[in-house]
PDB file of C-alpha atoms in Angstrom:
ATOM      1  CA  MET V 420      -8.581 -14.740 -23.326  1.00 52.00           C
ATOM      2  CA  LEU V 421      -5.869 -12.306 -23.695  1.00 56.00           C
ATOM      3  CA  ARG V 422      -5.785 -10.255 -26.840  1.00 57.00           C
ATOM      4  CA  PRO V 423      -2.431  -9.698 -28.459  1.00 62.00           C
ATOM      5  CA  ASN V 424      -1.116  -6.252 -28.615  1.00 63.00           C
ATOM      6  CA  VAL V 425      -3.111  -4.992 -26.064  1.00 55.00           C
ATOM      7  CA  PRO V 426      -1.403  -3.988 -23.387  1.00 58.00           C
ATOM      8  CA  ALA V 427      -2.607  -5.118 -19.781  1.00 76.00           C
ATOM      9  CA  VAL V 428      -3.987  -2.218 -17.814  1.00 78.00           C
ATOM     10  CA  PRO V 429      -2.027  -1.658 -14.361  1.00 80.00           C
ATOM     11  CA  PRO V 430      -3.802  -1.495 -11.194  1.00 87.00           C
ATOM     12  CA  ARG V 431      -5.122   1.879 -10.105  1.00 93.00           C
ATOM     13  CA  VAL V 432      -5.589   3.325  -6.668  1.00 95.00           C
ATOM     14  CA  SER V 433      -9.198   4.687  -6.281  1.00 96.00           C
ATOM     15  CA  MET V 434     -10.188   7.961  -4.780  1.00 96.00           C
ATOM     16  CA  MET V 435     -11.712   6.200  -1.922  1.00 97.00           C
ATOM     17  CA  ALA V 436      -8.676   3.990  -1.202  1.00 97.00           C
ATOM     18  CA  ALA V 437      -6.160   7.188  -1.473  1.00 96.00           C
ATOM     19  CA  GLY V 438      -8.304   8.598   1.396  1.00 97.00           C
ATOM     20  CA  GLU V 439      -8.321   5.628   3.315  1.00 97.00           C
ATOM     21  CA  LEU V 440      -4.551   5.551   2.981  1.00 94.00           C
ATOM     22  CA  ARG V 441      -4.302   8.954   4.214  1.00 95.00           C
ATOM     23  CA  ASP V 442      -6.388   8.345   7.048  1.00 96.00           C
ATOM     24  CA  ALA V 443      -4.506   5.453   8.152  1.00 93.00           C
ATOM     25  CA  LEU V 444      -0.989   7.062   7.833  1.00 90.00           C
ATOM     26  CA  THR V 445      -2.546   9.889   9.742  1.00 94.00           C
ATOM     27  CA  ALA V 446      -3.895   7.672  12.401  1.00 93.00           C
ATOM     28  CA  ILE V 447      -0.631   6.042  12.757  1.00 89.00           C
ATOM     29  CA  GLU V 448       1.047   9.472  13.249  1.00 89.00           C
ATOM     30  CA  GLU V 449      -1.262  10.388  16.029  1.00 94.00           C
ATOM     31  CA  GLY V 450      -0.845   6.960  17.583  1.00 92.00           C
ATOM     32  CA  LYS V 451      -4.251   5.474  16.921  1.00 94.00           C
ATOM     33  CA  GLY V 452      -3.650   2.096  15.816  1.00 92.00           C
ATOM     34  CA  PRO V 453      -7.058   0.456  15.666  1.00 94.00           C
ATOM     35  CA  ALA V 454      -7.933   3.545  13.482  1.00 95.00           C
ATOM     36  CA  ALA V 455      -5.028   3.100  11.102  1.00 93.00           C
ATOM     37  CA  ILE V 456      -6.061  -0.830  10.995  1.00 93.00           C
ATOM     38  CA  ALA V 457      -9.511  -0.234  10.029  1.00 96.00           C
ATOM     39  CA  ALA V 458      -8.568   2.277   7.193  1.00 96.00           C
ATOM     40  CA  LEU V 459      -6.200   0.019   5.863  1.00 94.00           C
ATOM     41  CA  MET V 460      -8.817  -2.957   5.787  1.00 95.00           C
ATOM     42  CA  ALA V 461     -11.235  -0.523   3.858  1.00 97.00           C
ATOM     43  CA  ILE V 462      -8.874  -0.527   1.006  1.00 96.00           C
ATOM     44  CA  ASP V 463     -10.330  -2.490  -1.958  1.00 97.00           C
ATOM     45  CA  PRO V 464      -7.812  -5.361  -3.435  1.00 95.00           C
ATOM     46  CA  THR V 465      -7.404  -3.662  -6.734  1.00 95.00           C
ATOM     47  CA  SER V 466      -6.098  -0.308  -5.190  1.00 96.00           C
ATOM     48  CA  TRP V 467      -4.002  -2.276  -2.617  1.00 93.00           C
ATOM     49  CA  ALA V 468      -2.433  -3.733  -5.603  1.00 93.00           C
ATOM     50  CA  ALA V 469      -1.572  -0.638  -7.152  1.00 94.00           C
ATOM     51  CA  ILE V 470      -0.605   0.884  -3.596  1.00 92.00           C
ATOM     52  CA  GLN V 471       2.105  -2.369  -3.360  1.00 90.00           C
ATOM     53  CA  ASP V 472       3.010  -1.669  -7.160  1.00 90.00           C
ATOM     54  CA  ARG V 473       3.891   2.086  -6.557  1.00 89.00           C
ATOM     55  CA  LEU V 474       5.286   1.882  -3.364  1.00 86.00           C
ATOM     56  CA  ALA V 475       7.774  -1.125  -4.605  1.00 87.00           C
ATOM     57  CA  VAL V 476       9.028   1.224  -7.510  1.00 85.00           C
ATOM     58  CA  VAL V 477       9.134   4.302  -5.469  1.00 82.00           C
ATOM     59  CA  ILE V 478      10.947   3.140  -2.132  1.00 80.00           C
ATOM     60  CA  GLY V 479      11.614  -0.250  -3.278  1.00 80.00           C
ATOM     61  CA  ALA V 480       9.904  -1.877  -0.156  1.00 79.00           C
ATOM     62  CA  ASP V 481       6.104  -2.616   0.986  1.00 80.00           C
ATOM     63  CA  LEU V 482       4.097  -0.614   3.447  1.00 80.00           C
ATOM     64  CA  ARG V 483       5.042  -2.449   6.268  1.00 81.00           C
ATOM     65  CA  ALA V 484       9.072  -1.966   5.687  1.00 81.00           C
ATOM     66  CA  LEU V 485       8.112   1.424   5.180  1.00 77.00           C
ATOM     67  CA  LEU V 486       6.342   1.941   8.478  1.00 76.00           C
ATOM     68  CA  LEU V 487       9.091   0.234  10.100  1.00 78.00           C
ATOM     69  CA  LYS V 488      11.524   2.602   8.884  1.00 77.00           C
ATOM     70  CA  THR V 489       9.866   5.551   9.713  1.00 72.00           C
ATOM     71  CA  ALA V 490       9.255   4.284  13.313  1.00 70.00           C
ATOM     72  CA  GLY V 491      12.871   3.872  13.966  1.00 69.00           C
ATOM     73  CA  GLU V 492      12.277  -0.006  14.313  1.00 59.00           C
ATOM     74  CA  PRO V 493      14.647  -2.691  12.997  1.00 60.00           C
ATOM     75  CA  ASP V 494      13.104  -4.157   9.654  1.00 55.00           C
ATOM     76  CA  THR V 495      12.475  -7.540  10.412  1.00 59.00           C
ATOM     77  CA  THR V 496      10.380  -8.757   7.252  1.00 56.00           C
ATOM     78  CA  PRO V 497      11.886 -11.795   6.017  1.00 55.00           C
ATOM     79  CA  ALA V 498      14.300 -11.076   2.768  1.00 53.00           C
ATOM     80  CA  ALA V 499      11.403 -13.109   0.431  1.00 49.00           C
ATOM     81  CA  LEU V 500       8.907 -10.330   0.652  1.00 47.00           C
ATOM     82  CA  HIS V 501      11.346  -7.461  -0.131  1.00 45.00           C
TER      83      HIS V 501
END
């Protein structure tokens, strides 16, 4: 049950998840797709939610859209996911 006047704690990115995200981005940069996927899949759900929230605030998009933009490919993400 929710307690009144107690702010909800936003999800936080764990240190492990931050390292996994860094490893994934490095692997993508190096063209190592399977390693990038493995690193992204190792991120815990709470940290993943926090990463998504931060990306939405900072760049207004999700990780997939960010990666497509940096790769120079057209963004084919359905508008409902933005």
